[in-house]
Short mmCIF file of C-alpha atoms and ligand atoms in Angstrom, two decimals:
data_model
loop_
_atom_site.label_atom_id
_atom_site.label_comp_id
_atom_site.label_asym_id
_atom_site.label_seq_id
_atom_site.Cartn_x
_atom_site.Cartn_y
_atom_site.Cartn_z
CA MET A 1 43.79 85.37 41.18
CA THR A 2 40.59 84.78 39.23
CA MET A 3 37.16 83.00 38.77
CA TYR A 4 37.79 82.58 36.06
CA ASP A 5 41.07 80.46 36.85
CA LEU A 6 39.16 78.49 39.11
CA ILE A 7 36.59 77.26 37.23
CA ILE A 8 39.37 75.51 34.77
CA LYS A 9 42.04 73.82 37.42
CA LYS A 10 38.80 72.61 38.80
CA LYS A 11 37.31 71.26 35.60
CA ARG A 12 40.91 69.95 34.60
CA GLY A 13 40.34 68.66 38.20
CA MET A 14 43.12 69.98 39.91
CA ALA A 15 42.28 70.74 44.12
CA LEU A 16 41.68 74.00 45.13
CA THR A 17 44.32 75.97 47.81
CA LYS A 18 42.70 76.76 51.38
CA GLU A 19 43.27 80.75 49.89
CA GLU A 20 41.03 79.72 46.03
CA ILE A 21 38.28 78.57 48.31
CA HIS A 22 37.90 81.27 50.55
CA PHE A 23 38.21 84.15 47.42
CA MET A 24 35.40 81.93 45.44
CA ILE A 25 33.29 81.33 49.19
CA GLN A 26 33.37 85.46 50.09
CA GLY A 27 33.47 86.93 45.76
CA TYR A 28 29.99 85.15 46.19
CA VAL A 29 28.78 86.08 49.29
CA SER A 30 29.62 90.01 48.71
CA GLU A 31 28.55 89.36 45.24
CA LYS A 32 31.88 90.00 43.29
CA ILE A 33 31.36 86.62 41.62
CA PRO A 34 28.04 86.28 40.13
CA ASP A 35 25.90 82.83 39.96
CA TYR A 36 26.58 81.90 36.24
CA GLN A 37 29.93 81.92 37.60
CA MET A 38 29.75 79.54 41.06
CA SER A 39 27.23 77.54 39.07
CA ALA A 40 30.36 76.49 36.55
CA MET A 41 32.06 76.07 39.28
CA MET A 42 29.28 74.11 40.88
CA MET A 43 29.23 71.69 38.04
CA ALA A 44 33.01 71.00 37.74
CA ILE A 45 33.03 70.65 41.17
CA CYS A 46 30.10 67.24 40.49
CA PHE A 47 32.15 65.41 37.77
CA ARG A 48 35.32 66.40 38.89
CA GLY A 49 35.00 65.85 43.46
CA MET A 50 36.64 67.66 45.39
CA ASN A 51 39.22 65.77 48.01
CA GLU A 52 38.90 66.00 52.18
CA ASN A 53 41.21 68.12 52.81
CA GLU A 54 39.31 70.69 50.16
CA THR A 55 36.05 69.55 51.42
CA LYS A 56 37.63 70.87 54.90
CA GLU A 57 38.22 74.45 54.06
CA LEU A 58 35.15 74.90 51.84
CA THR A 59 32.76 73.56 55.15
CA LEU A 60 34.77 76.09 56.87
CA ALA A 61 34.66 79.24 54.59
CA MET A 62 31.10 78.50 54.41
CA ALA A 63 30.64 78.40 58.08
CA HIS A 64 32.76 81.73 58.17
CA SER A 65 31.18 83.59 55.27
CA GLY A 66 28.37 85.04 58.25
CA ASP A 67 28.66 85.19 62.66
CA MET A 68 29.21 82.29 63.61
CA MET A 69 26.64 82.17 66.86
CA ASP A 70 27.57 81.75 70.52
CA LEU A 71 25.67 79.34 72.73
CA SER A 72 27.99 79.60 75.33
CA HIS A 73 25.48 81.25 77.32
CA VAL A 74 22.09 78.36 77.13
CA GLU A 75 22.53 75.84 79.39
CA GLY A 76 22.50 72.46 78.83
CA ILE A 77 24.72 70.47 76.06
CA LYS A 78 22.70 72.05 72.97
CA VAL A 79 22.11 69.50 69.86
CA ASP A 80 21.38 69.59 66.61
CA LYS A 81 20.04 67.52 64.19
CA HIS A 82 20.62 67.06 59.87
CA SER A 83 19.54 65.15 57.63
CA THR A 84 21.26 64.56 53.86
CA GLY A 85 17.16 64.80 52.83
CA GLY A 86 15.18 62.36 51.29
CA VAL A 87 11.20 62.59 50.15
CA GLY A 88 8.70 62.48 53.04
CA ASP A 89 11.86 63.05 55.34
CA LYS A 90 9.63 65.41 58.18
CA THR A 91 11.92 63.69 61.03
CA SER A 92 13.02 66.95 62.33
CA LEU A 93 9.01 68.33 62.56
CA VAL A 94 8.99 65.29 65.31
CA LEU A 95 12.11 64.82 66.25
CA GLY A 96 13.13 68.34 68.08
CA PRO A 97 10.03 68.78 70.18
CA MET A 98 10.31 65.23 71.59
CA ALA A 99 14.07 65.75 72.10
CA ALA A 100 13.32 69.73 73.41
CA SER A 101 9.93 68.04 75.72
CA VAL A 102 12.52 65.70 77.82
CA GLY A 103 15.28 68.66 77.90
CA ILE A 104 17.66 68.81 75.59
CA PRO A 105 17.78 72.23 74.15
CA VAL A 106 17.64 72.05 70.12
CA ALA A 107 18.80 74.72 67.86
CA LYS A 108 18.13 73.55 64.93
CA MET A 109 19.36 75.69 61.78
CA ALA A 110 17.42 73.93 58.71
CA GLY A 111 16.92 74.22 55.14
CA ARG A 112 14.50 74.40 52.64
CA GLY A 113 13.77 72.18 49.41
CA LEU A 114 16.96 70.56 48.35
CA GLY A 115 16.27 69.00 44.62
CA HIS A 116 13.53 66.30 44.41
CA THR A 117 13.78 66.76 48.84
CA GLY A 118 11.81 68.43 50.64
CA GLY A 119 13.08 70.85 53.28
CA THR A 120 11.46 72.05 56.74
CA ILE A 121 12.01 75.29 56.24
CA ASP A 122 9.02 74.85 54.20
CA LYS A 123 7.43 71.98 55.64
CA LEU A 124 6.97 74.68 58.64
CA GLU A 125 6.20 77.88 56.53
CA SER A 126 3.33 75.51 55.58
CA ILE A 127 1.18 76.65 59.24
CA ARG A 128 -0.04 80.24 58.86
CA GLY A 129 2.86 83.13 60.68
CA PHE A 130 5.28 80.35 61.73
CA SER A 131 8.66 82.22 61.34
CA THR A 132 11.98 80.69 60.69
CA GLU A 133 13.95 84.49 60.60
CA LEU A 134 15.18 84.00 64.16
CA SER A 135 17.47 87.17 65.06
CA GLU A 136 20.37 85.64 67.25
CA GLU A 137 18.74 86.80 70.42
CA THR A 138 15.78 85.25 69.81
CA PHE A 139 17.27 82.16 69.08
CA ILE A 140 18.82 81.74 72.50
CA ARG A 141 15.66 83.17 74.22
CA ASN A 142 13.85 80.13 72.33
CA VAL A 143 16.24 77.62 73.28
CA ASN A 144 16.94 78.81 77.26
CA ASP A 145 13.20 79.32 77.71
CA ILE A 146 11.39 76.21 76.08
CA HIS A 147 14.83 74.24 75.02
CA ILE A 148 14.07 74.47 70.88
CA ALA A 149 14.28 76.73 68.24
CA ILE A 150 14.33 75.72 64.31
CA ALA A 151 15.65 78.23 62.48
CA GLY A 152 16.49 78.90 58.15
CA GLN A 153 19.68 80.77 57.86
CA THR A 154 18.90 84.56 57.52
CA ARG A 155 21.98 87.02 56.23
CA ASN A 156 24.21 86.52 59.04
CA LEU A 157 24.43 83.01 59.02
CA ALA A 158 26.42 80.64 56.87
CA PRO A 159 24.91 83.30 54.12
CA ALA A 160 27.42 81.40 51.74
CA ASP A 161 26.10 77.95 52.03
CA LYS A 162 22.24 80.11 51.87
CA LYS A 163 22.86 81.40 48.42
CA LEU A 164 24.91 77.99 47.01
CA TYR A 165 21.70 76.17 49.12
CA ALA A 166 18.93 78.16 45.68
CA LEU A 167 21.44 77.89 43.41
CA ARG A 168 22.07 74.11 44.25
CA ASP A 169 18.73 73.38 43.59
CA VAL A 170 17.87 74.59 40.31
CA THR A 171 21.12 73.84 38.21
CA GLY A 172 21.46 69.89 38.65
CA THR A 173 24.44 70.63 41.10
CA VAL A 174 23.28 68.42 44.52
CA ASP A 175 24.30 65.28 44.47
CA GLN A 176 27.18 65.33 45.60
CA MET A 177 29.41 64.40 48.90
CA SER A 178 31.78 67.42 49.10
CA LEU A 179 29.38 69.78 48.20
CA ILE A 180 26.80 68.02 50.23
CA ALA A 181 28.98 67.49 53.48
CA SER A 182 30.09 71.58 52.95
CA SER A 183 26.32 73.00 52.83
CA ILE A 184 25.49 71.06 55.79
CA MET A 185 28.31 71.03 58.30
CA SER A 186 28.86 74.09 57.47
CA LYS A 187 25.22 75.60 58.96
CA LYS A 188 25.92 72.70 61.73
CA LEU A 189 29.04 74.55 62.72
CA ALA A 190 27.53 78.38 62.31
CA ALA A 191 24.41 77.27 64.54
CA GLY A 192 26.85 76.90 67.32
CA ALA A 193 25.46 73.86 69.00
CA ASP A 194 27.90 70.83 71.06
CA ALA A 195 26.66 67.31 69.08
CA ILE A 196 25.30 66.51 66.11
CA ILE A 197 23.47 63.85 65.01
CA LEU A 198 24.09 63.35 61.42
CA ASP A 199 20.46 60.92 59.64
CA VAL A 200 22.32 59.95 56.53
CA LYS A 201 19.91 58.80 54.07
CA THR A 202 20.73 55.69 51.39
CA GLY A 203 18.51 54.48 48.37
CA ASP A 204 16.90 55.43 45.76
CA GLY A 205 15.35 58.14 47.45
CA ALA A 206 18.31 59.83 48.76
CA PHE A 207 20.86 61.35 47.45
CA MET A 208 23.77 58.78 47.70
CA LYS A 209 22.36 55.74 46.44
CA SER A 210 24.11 53.24 47.28
CA LEU A 211 24.58 52.05 51.65
CA GLU A 212 28.90 52.72 50.32
CA ASP A 213 28.61 56.60 49.54
CA ALA A 214 26.13 56.94 52.17
CA ARG A 215 29.44 55.88 54.75
CA ALA A 216 31.39 57.75 53.40
CA LEU A 217 29.67 61.27 53.53
CA ALA A 218 28.75 60.00 57.03
CA LYS A 219 31.91 59.46 57.91
CA GLU A 220 33.41 62.17 56.14
CA MET A 221 30.72 64.84 57.77
CA VAL A 222 31.53 63.26 61.36
CA THR A 223 34.68 63.94 61.10
CA ILE A 224 34.31 67.58 59.68
CA GLY A 225 32.52 67.72 63.09
CA ARG A 226 35.20 66.35 65.13
CA LEU A 227 37.69 67.64 64.17
CA ALA A 228 36.09 71.61 65.08
CA GLY A 229 35.03 69.56 68.44
CA LYS A 230 31.48 68.50 67.99
CA ARG A 231 30.51 65.38 69.63
CA MET A 232 29.04 63.51 66.24
CA LYS A 233 26.48 60.59 65.26
CA ALA A 234 25.66 59.14 62.70
CA VAL A 235 22.32 57.43 61.57
CA ILE A 236 22.66 55.94 58.21
CA SER A 237 18.36 55.55 57.33
CA ASP A 238 16.52 53.70 54.37
CA MET A 239 15.00 56.39 51.66
CA ASP A 240 13.92 53.29 49.47
CA GLN A 241 10.12 55.05 49.94
CA PRO A 242 9.51 57.62 50.94
CA LEU A 243 9.92 57.80 55.00
CA GLY A 244 6.24 57.49 56.32
CA TYR A 245 2.27 58.08 53.72
CA ALA A 246 3.21 61.57 53.26
CA VAL A 247 5.15 63.78 50.60
CA GLY A 248 4.13 67.92 50.33
CA ASN A 249 4.53 70.50 53.27
CA ALA A 250 1.96 70.80 54.61
CA LEU A 251 1.02 66.99 54.08
CA GLU A 252 3.94 66.19 56.25
CA VAL A 253 3.11 68.49 58.79
CA LYS A 254 0.25 66.90 59.60
CA GLU A 255 1.86 63.63 59.41
CA ALA A 256 3.97 64.85 62.19
CA ILE A 257 1.64 66.02 64.56
CA ASN A 258 -0.12 62.19 64.13
CA THR A 259 2.80 61.01 64.94
CA LEU A 260 3.70 63.80 67.94
CA GLN A 261 0.58 61.96 69.68
CA GLY A 262 1.44 58.58 69.30
CA HIS A 263 -0.02 57.68 66.22
CA GLY A 264 2.63 57.86 63.42
CA PRO A 265 3.95 55.49 60.43
CA GLU A 266 6.40 52.91 61.82
CA ASP A 267 9.29 54.03 60.05
CA LEU A 268 8.99 57.33 61.16
CA THR A 269 8.45 56.27 64.41
CA GLU A 270 11.45 54.11 64.64
CA LEU A 271 13.18 56.64 62.93
CA ALA A 272 12.40 59.60 65.12
CA VAL A 273 12.93 57.86 68.66
CA THR A 274 16.46 56.29 67.48
CA LEU A 275 18.05 59.47 66.21
CA GLY A 276 16.13 61.20 69.83
CA SER A 277 17.62 58.36 71.81
CA TYR A 278 21.21 59.29 70.33
CA MET A 279 20.56 63.07 70.59
CA ALA A 280 19.22 61.71 74.44
CA VAL A 281 22.97 60.35 75.51
CA ALA A 282 24.99 63.22 72.78
CA ALA A 283 22.99 65.85 75.82
CA GLU A 284 24.21 63.84 78.95
CA LYS A 285 19.55 63.12 79.28
CA ALA A 286 21.16 59.33 79.39
CA GLU A 287 24.04 57.28 80.07
CA THR A 288 22.82 54.41 77.28
CA PHE A 289 20.88 54.10 74.23
CA GLU A 290 18.69 51.31 75.32
CA GLU A 291 17.54 54.63 78.49
CA GLY A 292 17.51 57.06 75.29
CA ARG A 293 14.17 54.99 74.05
CA GLU A 294 12.98 54.52 76.70
CA LEU A 295 12.34 59.00 76.86
CA MET A 296 11.76 58.90 73.60
CA ASN A 297 9.27 56.62 73.86
CA GLU A 298 7.44 58.03 76.78
CA THR A 299 7.17 61.41 76.18
CA LEU A 300 5.23 60.47 72.50
CA GLN A 301 2.98 57.88 74.37
CA ASN A 302 2.61 60.51 77.52
CA GLY A 303 1.93 63.27 75.11
CA ASN A 304 5.37 66.09 76.16
CA ALA A 305 6.46 65.74 72.68
CA TRP A 306 2.78 66.99 71.42
CA ARG A 307 2.28 69.94 74.29
CA LYS A 308 6.04 71.16 73.16
CA PHE A 309 5.16 70.86 69.51
CA CYS A 310 2.35 73.71 69.25
CA GLU A 311 4.81 75.38 72.85
CA PHE A 312 7.12 75.35 69.82
CA VAL A 313 4.50 76.10 67.39
CA LYS A 314 3.84 79.23 69.13
CA ALA A 315 6.57 80.85 69.89
CA GLN A 316 8.39 80.96 66.25
CA GLY A 317 4.81 83.12 65.90
CA GLY A 318 2.97 79.64 63.79
CA ASP A 319 -0.81 79.73 64.69
CA VAL A 320 -1.45 77.00 67.20
CA SER A 321 -5.23 76.71 66.71
CA GLN A 322 -3.83 75.11 62.41
CA VAL A 323 -2.06 71.89 64.74
CA LYS A 324 -4.21 71.33 66.87
CA GLU A 325 -6.71 71.36 64.40
CA PRO A 326 -4.42 70.14 60.92
CA SER A 327 -7.79 70.55 58.78
CA ARG A 328 -7.18 74.18 59.10
CA LEU A 329 -3.89 73.99 57.47
CA PRO A 330 -3.49 74.60 53.57
CA SER A 331 -5.21 71.61 51.66
CA ALA A 332 -5.23 71.26 47.63
CA GLN A 333 -8.30 71.73 45.76
CA TYR A 334 -8.40 68.50 44.14
CA ILE A 335 -7.36 65.06 46.08
CA VAL A 336 -7.58 62.84 43.35
CA PRO A 337 -7.61 58.54 44.06
CA VAL A 338 -4.67 56.44 41.64
CA GLN A 339 -5.85 52.59 41.45
CA SER A 340 -4.36 49.71 41.87
CA PRO A 341 -4.25 48.17 37.62
CA VAL A 342 -3.26 45.06 39.92
CA SER A 343 -3.82 42.52 42.98
CA GLY A 344 0.02 42.76 44.79
CA PHE A 345 2.72 43.54 46.75
CA THR A 346 4.79 46.29 47.00
CA ALA A 347 7.79 45.56 45.43
CA ASP A 348 9.52 49.09 44.53
CA ILE A 349 8.68 52.13 45.40
CA LYS A 350 11.25 54.72 42.77
CA THR A 351 10.99 57.42 45.78
CA GLU A 352 12.65 60.24 43.88
CA GLU A 353 10.39 60.54 40.86
CA ILE A 354 7.79 60.08 43.83
CA GLY A 355 9.56 62.75 45.29
CA ARG A 356 9.54 64.89 41.64
CA ILE A 357 5.97 64.21 41.11
CA SER A 358 5.50 66.36 43.99
CA LEU A 359 7.96 69.20 42.60
CA LEU A 360 5.55 68.62 39.19
CA LEU A 361 2.05 68.99 41.25
CA GLY A 362 4.24 72.30 42.58
CA GLY A 363 5.56 71.06 45.79
CA GLY A 364 9.23 72.16 45.07
CA ARG A 365 11.57 74.18 42.73
CA GLU A 366 11.86 75.08 38.66
CA THR A 367 13.82 78.71 39.63
CA LYS A 368 15.75 80.42 42.77
CA GLU A 369 12.16 82.34 42.30
CA SER A 370 9.55 79.60 42.55
CA ILE A 371 6.65 79.95 44.81
CA ILE A 372 5.76 76.41 46.12
CA ASP A 373 2.61 75.72 47.10
CA PRO A 374 2.24 74.59 50.66
CA ALA A 375 -0.89 71.52 49.70
CA VAL A 376 0.42 70.20 47.38
CA GLY A 377 1.60 66.71 47.58
CA ILE A 378 1.48 62.03 47.40
CA VAL A 379 -0.43 60.61 49.98
CA LEU A 380 0.16 56.93 49.85
CA CYS A 381 -2.01 54.26 50.70
CA ARG A 382 0.56 51.72 50.19
CA LYS A 383 4.19 50.86 51.25
CA LYS A 384 6.54 48.51 50.09
CA GLY A 385 5.53 44.84 51.19
CA GLU A 386 2.19 45.37 51.91
CA TYR A 387 -0.39 44.34 49.46
CA ILE A 388 -2.43 45.91 47.78
CA GLU A 389 -6.54 44.16 45.38
CA LYS A 390 -6.59 45.37 42.14
CA GLY A 391 -8.78 48.59 41.92
CA ASP A 392 -8.52 50.27 45.63
CA THR A 393 -6.97 52.40 46.00
CA LEU A 394 -2.80 53.15 45.85
CA ALA A 395 -2.04 56.53 46.92
CA TYR A 396 -4.00 60.07 46.59
CA LEU A 397 -2.66 63.19 44.66
CA HIS A 398 -3.23 66.50 46.15
CA ALA A 399 -2.97 69.27 43.55
CA ASN A 400 -4.37 73.02 42.64
CA ALA A 401 -3.52 72.55 38.73
CA LYS A 402 -6.22 70.23 37.31
CA GLU A 403 -3.61 69.72 34.23
CA LYS A 404 -0.69 68.36 35.93
CA LEU A 405 -2.70 65.28 36.87
CA SER A 406 -3.14 63.27 34.99
CA ALA A 407 0.90 63.47 34.22
CA ALA A 408 1.38 62.89 37.81
CA GLU A 409 -1.11 59.76 38.36
CA GLU A 410 0.46 57.64 34.78
CA ARG A 411 3.83 58.80 36.36
CA LEU A 412 2.77 57.75 39.92
CA LEU A 413 2.02 54.09 38.30
CA ALA A 414 5.73 53.47 36.91
CA ALA A 415 7.16 54.77 39.18
CA TRP A 416 5.43 51.06 41.17
CA SER A 417 6.04 47.33 40.90
CA TRP A 418 4.38 45.06 42.34
CA SER A 419 5.10 41.31 42.85
CA ASP A 420 2.98 38.29 43.55
CA THR A 421 4.88 36.82 46.24
CA PRO A 422 5.70 38.73 49.29
CA VAL A 423 8.05 40.98 49.68
CA LYS A 424 10.18 41.88 52.95
CA ALA A 425 11.04 46.08 53.36
CA LYS A 426 13.76 47.02 54.93
CA SER A 427 14.55 48.50 58.03
CA ILE A 428 14.95 51.71 58.50
CA ILE A 429 17.99 51.98 60.41
CA LYS A 430 20.81 50.43 58.47
CA GLU A 431 23.98 51.58 59.77
CA VAL A 432 25.27 53.64 62.65
CA ILE A 433 29.39 55.91 62.81
N1 LIG B 501 20.64 69.38 53.19
C1 LIG B 501 21.97 70.46 52.93
O1 LIG B 501 21.70 70.62 54.31
N2 LIG B 501 21.84 70.31 52.74
C2 LIG B 501 22.57 69.43 50.94
O2 LIG B 501 23.48 69.43 50.78
C3 LIG B 501 22.03 68.21 50.84
C4 LIG B 501 20.92 68.30 52.25
#
């Protein structure tokens, strides 16, 4: 069997066997298969797709490409949460501490930015000293002691996804259903949680633009998880505008802090409370979804979630003084207002483009070797349906490279549309599977 033959087979639209998929993943992890052959395979999969069985086998091969974490000696029902990727999606930063503060053991394996979307690991790393490279012992100890640990993939946990994720990020091969499902579910299975709550995004800023595709992805992941014996729930949420107002790593940490202190944006708060309620039910900390909501609202209001966030930052080596005083987080040299050229209600925000503008400013990677700038990004001043007067500030661009500002401003204005008549914003939660 050779990788060359497998690429040709997939290019012709044929299904790969279990043995072929395992050969490909093992060969890639052990560096017998080079990046250029794997890139060709990823692109062939984007064009030809994978059937349900191939997707399941790819997930299992990636999950077993390294160690499988055994969390059996952590007390309670361990819960993990994962989003399929969005713009301004800092939900895990808010939700993890919320859930942990009510005693839900949160054992989360997170990713870096992918395509036009941000990643939890990059966001957390904008806090000085914060480490997401946790050994298995530290991961387990933290979940036991403070009910939360968020780790990136180390060499030992789902290494196939770690390599493929970085490759897909820079080869235009992210938005394929089977690749997303196997990437997410392999991490989740390797991380060993008992229950998995998925946030499947849909809309312009998501990889799954249509509700129909988002639903199919959600169902595929729920099926894979259940087959592996996990408690599963998927919430489909709106990504037709950025979540909250901030897009960019440190900017999103600041917004997450505001939310944990009880004054965050409505959509982000609602999404975190909804996902948290399902986590509470899955972990048997609440009998009903409504009881879960009460728990989540209470922990935001009484300050427990915020205190848990500080404890979590400290436990993973982060500088707590920076999160207690967010002005000490990385900030950009140029903070430039973009004015609205007309008066009107915001009708549409091209959300993928907002993510791409953040990348242009340095918030994401162009190649696997790129180093991201934690300080840069965009802070919107209006969301869908909100009115703005001509000349008022629509958004702020945060940049360190002055020469990128004019292109960013032009693209931001082109991504926006206005209406003379009131526009109704969509609700953040679309469906639950
Ligand atoms: N999140 C992941 O972990 N993987 C994907 O492919 C997309 C979103």
